[in-house]
GROMACS .gro file of C-alpha atoms in nm:
model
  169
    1UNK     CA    1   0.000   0.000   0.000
    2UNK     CA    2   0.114   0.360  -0.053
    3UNK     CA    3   0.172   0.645   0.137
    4UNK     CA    4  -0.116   0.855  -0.070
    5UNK     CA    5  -0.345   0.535  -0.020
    6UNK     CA    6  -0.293   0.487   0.328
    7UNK     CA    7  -0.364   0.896   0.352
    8UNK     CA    8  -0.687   0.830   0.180
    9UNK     CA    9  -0.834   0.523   0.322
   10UNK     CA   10  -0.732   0.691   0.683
   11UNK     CA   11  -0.892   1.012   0.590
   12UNK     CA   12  -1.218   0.825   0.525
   13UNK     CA   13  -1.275   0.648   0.866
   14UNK     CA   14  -1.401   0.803   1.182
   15UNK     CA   15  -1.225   0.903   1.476
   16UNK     CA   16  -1.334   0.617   1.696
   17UNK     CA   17  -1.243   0.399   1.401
   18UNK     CA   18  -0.920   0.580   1.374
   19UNK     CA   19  -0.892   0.569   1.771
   20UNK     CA   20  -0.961   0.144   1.762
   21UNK     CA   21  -0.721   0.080   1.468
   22UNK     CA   22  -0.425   0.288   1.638
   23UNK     CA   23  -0.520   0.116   2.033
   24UNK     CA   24  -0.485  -0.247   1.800
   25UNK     CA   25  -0.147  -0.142   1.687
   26UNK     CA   26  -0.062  -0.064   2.035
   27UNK     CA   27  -0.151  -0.391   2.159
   28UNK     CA   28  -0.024  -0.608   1.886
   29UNK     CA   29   0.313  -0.444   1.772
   30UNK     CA   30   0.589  -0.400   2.061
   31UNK     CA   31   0.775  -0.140   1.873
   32UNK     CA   32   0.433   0.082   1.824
   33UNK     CA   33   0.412   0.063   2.206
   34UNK     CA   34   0.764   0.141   2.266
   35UNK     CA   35   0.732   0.475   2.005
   36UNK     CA   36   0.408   0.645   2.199
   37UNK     CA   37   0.573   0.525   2.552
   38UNK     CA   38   0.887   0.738   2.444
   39UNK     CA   39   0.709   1.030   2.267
   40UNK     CA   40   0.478   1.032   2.588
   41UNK     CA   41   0.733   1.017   2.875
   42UNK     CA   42   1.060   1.050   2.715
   43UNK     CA   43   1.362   0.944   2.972
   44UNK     CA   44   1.635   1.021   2.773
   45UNK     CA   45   1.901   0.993   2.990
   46UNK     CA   46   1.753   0.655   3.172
   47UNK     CA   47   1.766   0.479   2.866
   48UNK     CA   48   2.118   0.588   2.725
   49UNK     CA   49   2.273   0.516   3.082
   50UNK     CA   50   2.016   0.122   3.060
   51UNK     CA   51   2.202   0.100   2.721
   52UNK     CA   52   2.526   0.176   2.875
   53UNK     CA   53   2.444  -0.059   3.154
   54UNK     CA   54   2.414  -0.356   2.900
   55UNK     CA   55   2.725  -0.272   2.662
   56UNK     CA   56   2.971  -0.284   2.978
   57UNK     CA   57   2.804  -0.577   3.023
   58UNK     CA   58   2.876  -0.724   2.740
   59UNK     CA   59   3.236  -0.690   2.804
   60UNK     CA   60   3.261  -0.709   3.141
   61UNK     CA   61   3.008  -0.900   3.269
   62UNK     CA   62   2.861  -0.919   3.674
   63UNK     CA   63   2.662  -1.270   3.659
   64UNK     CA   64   2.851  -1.467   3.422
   65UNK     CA   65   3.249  -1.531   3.383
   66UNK     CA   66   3.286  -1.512   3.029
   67UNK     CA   67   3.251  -1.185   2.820
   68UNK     CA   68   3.028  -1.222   2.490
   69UNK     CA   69   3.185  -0.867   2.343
   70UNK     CA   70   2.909  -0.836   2.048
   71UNK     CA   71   2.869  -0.505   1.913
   72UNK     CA   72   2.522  -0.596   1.794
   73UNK     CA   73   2.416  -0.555   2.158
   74UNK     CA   74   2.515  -0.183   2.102
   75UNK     CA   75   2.435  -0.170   1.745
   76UNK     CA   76   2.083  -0.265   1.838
   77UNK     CA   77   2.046   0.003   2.126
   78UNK     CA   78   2.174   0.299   1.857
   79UNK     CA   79   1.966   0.195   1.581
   80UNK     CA   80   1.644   0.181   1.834
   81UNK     CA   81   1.756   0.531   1.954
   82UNK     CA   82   1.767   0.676   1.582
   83UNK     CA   83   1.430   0.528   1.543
   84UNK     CA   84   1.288   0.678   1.834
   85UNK     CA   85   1.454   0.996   1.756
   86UNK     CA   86   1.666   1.072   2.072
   87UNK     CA   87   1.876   1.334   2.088
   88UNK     CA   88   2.211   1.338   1.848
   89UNK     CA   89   2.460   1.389   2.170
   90UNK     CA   90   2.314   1.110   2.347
   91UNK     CA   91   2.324   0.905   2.046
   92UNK     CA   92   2.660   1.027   1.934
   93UNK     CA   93   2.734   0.905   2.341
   94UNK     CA   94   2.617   0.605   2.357
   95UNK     CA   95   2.861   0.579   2.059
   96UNK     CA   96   3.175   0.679   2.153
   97UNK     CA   97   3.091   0.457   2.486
   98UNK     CA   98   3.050   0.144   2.289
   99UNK     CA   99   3.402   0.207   2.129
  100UNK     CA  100   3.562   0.343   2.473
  101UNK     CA  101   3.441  -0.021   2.662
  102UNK     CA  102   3.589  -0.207   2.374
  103UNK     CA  103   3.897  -0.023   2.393
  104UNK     CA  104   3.918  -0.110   2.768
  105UNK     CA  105   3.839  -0.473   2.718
  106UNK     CA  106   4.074  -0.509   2.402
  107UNK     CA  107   4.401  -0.413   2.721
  108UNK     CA  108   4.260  -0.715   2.935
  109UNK     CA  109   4.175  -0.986   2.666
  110UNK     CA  110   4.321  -1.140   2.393
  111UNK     CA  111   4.077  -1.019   2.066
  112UNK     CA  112   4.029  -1.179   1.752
  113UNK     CA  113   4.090  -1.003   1.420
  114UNK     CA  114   3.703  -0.945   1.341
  115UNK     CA  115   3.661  -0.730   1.689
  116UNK     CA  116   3.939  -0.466   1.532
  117UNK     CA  117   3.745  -0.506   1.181
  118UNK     CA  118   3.388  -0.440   1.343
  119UNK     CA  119   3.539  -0.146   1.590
  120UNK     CA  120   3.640  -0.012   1.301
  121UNK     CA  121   3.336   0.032   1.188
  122UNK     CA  122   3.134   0.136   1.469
  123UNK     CA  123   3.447   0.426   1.475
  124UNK     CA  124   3.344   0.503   1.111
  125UNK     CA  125   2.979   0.535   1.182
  126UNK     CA  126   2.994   0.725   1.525
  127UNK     CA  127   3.237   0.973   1.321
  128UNK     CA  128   2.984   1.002   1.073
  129UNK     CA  129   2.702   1.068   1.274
  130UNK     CA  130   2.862   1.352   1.502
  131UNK     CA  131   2.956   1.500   1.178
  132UNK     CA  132   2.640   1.522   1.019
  133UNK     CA  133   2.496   1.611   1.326
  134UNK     CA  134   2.732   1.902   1.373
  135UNK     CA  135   2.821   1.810   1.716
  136UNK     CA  136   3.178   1.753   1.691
  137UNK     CA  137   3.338   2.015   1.923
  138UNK     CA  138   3.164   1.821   2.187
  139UNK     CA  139   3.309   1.500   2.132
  140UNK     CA  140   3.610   1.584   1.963
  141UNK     CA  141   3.860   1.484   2.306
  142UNK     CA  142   3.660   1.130   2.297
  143UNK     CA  143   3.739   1.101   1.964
  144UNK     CA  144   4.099   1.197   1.990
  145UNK     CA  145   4.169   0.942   2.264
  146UNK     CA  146   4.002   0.663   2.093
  147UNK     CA  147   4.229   0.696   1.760
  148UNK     CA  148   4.501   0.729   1.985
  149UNK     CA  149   4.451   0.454   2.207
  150UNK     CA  150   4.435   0.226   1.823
  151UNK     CA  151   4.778   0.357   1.722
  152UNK     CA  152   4.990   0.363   2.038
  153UNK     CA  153   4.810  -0.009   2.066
  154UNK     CA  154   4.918  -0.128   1.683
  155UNK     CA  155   4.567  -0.201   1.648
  156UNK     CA  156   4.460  -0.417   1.311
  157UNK     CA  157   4.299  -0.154   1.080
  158UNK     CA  158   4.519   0.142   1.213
  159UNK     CA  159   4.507   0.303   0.912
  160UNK     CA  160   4.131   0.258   0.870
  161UNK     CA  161   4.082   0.463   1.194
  162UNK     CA  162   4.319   0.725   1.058
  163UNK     CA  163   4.150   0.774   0.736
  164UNK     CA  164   3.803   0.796   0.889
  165UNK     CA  165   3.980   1.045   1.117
  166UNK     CA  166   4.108   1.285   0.835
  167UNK     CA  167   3.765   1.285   0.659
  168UNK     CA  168   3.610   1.521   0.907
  169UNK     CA  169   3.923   1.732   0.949
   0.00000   0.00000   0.00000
């Protein structure tokens, strides 16, 4: 169906209609519940610091021994946030903490090649997004210690994280 459709067959039904097809959506679809509990009672700030919660968790785990160290954990927090429409510095946060706990747990642990590969590119897309956002003054020390923590470190990819670097300068 298509946009100008969906305009027209919703412009033809009656509130209460209206009112009894949005309440089903509600009910049925989690993420429609999730969108009009945020854009009602937006905590911000409790769900980037839940999301931070769970990424140090990943790599440094309280109930378990072993670390699992997935970026999709994060990867799944940042794309809900962009969905919901957070704000771009708590986005652009939750970021830069994803690659800072990495960095952390990459000193303690032996890492396989892919981790270096996939840091790589969550570097590349949280230097994208503060750029296009036009928040980098904010974030720009964060930055700088991350791409220097991957060279005085040899990390895999160094050059990767340099080139992504001199893009936004």
């Amino acid at each position: 169906m298509s946009k100008r459709a969906l305009k027209k067959y919703l412009s033809e039904l009656k509130k209460s209609e209206l009112e009894e097809q949005l309440l089903g959506l509600y009910e049925k679809f989690p993420a429609v519940k999730a969108y009009y509990s945020f854009v009602f009672n937006p905590k911000e700030e409790k769900l980037v610091q839940e999301a931070k919660l769970k990424i140090g968790n990943e790599y440094f785990p309280v109930k378990r021994k072993r670390p699992r160290a997935r970026r999709s954990v994060a990867q799944k927090y940042i794309k809900n946030f962009l969905l919901l429409g957070v704000d771009a510095p708590l986005v652009a946060d939750v970021m830069l903490y994803n690659l800072e706990i990495a960095l952390e747990f990459s000193v303690h642990k032996n890492v396989p090649d892919a981790f270096y590969k996939s840091m790589l590119n969550s570097f590349e897309q949280a230097i994208q997004y503060i750029a296009l956002n036009a928040i980098l003054p904010e974030f720009k020390d964060r930055i700088l210690v991350i791409y220097k923590h991957t060279q005085d470190n040899n990390w895999m990819f160094s050059d990767g994280f340099s080139r992504t670097l001199d893009a936004i300068d």
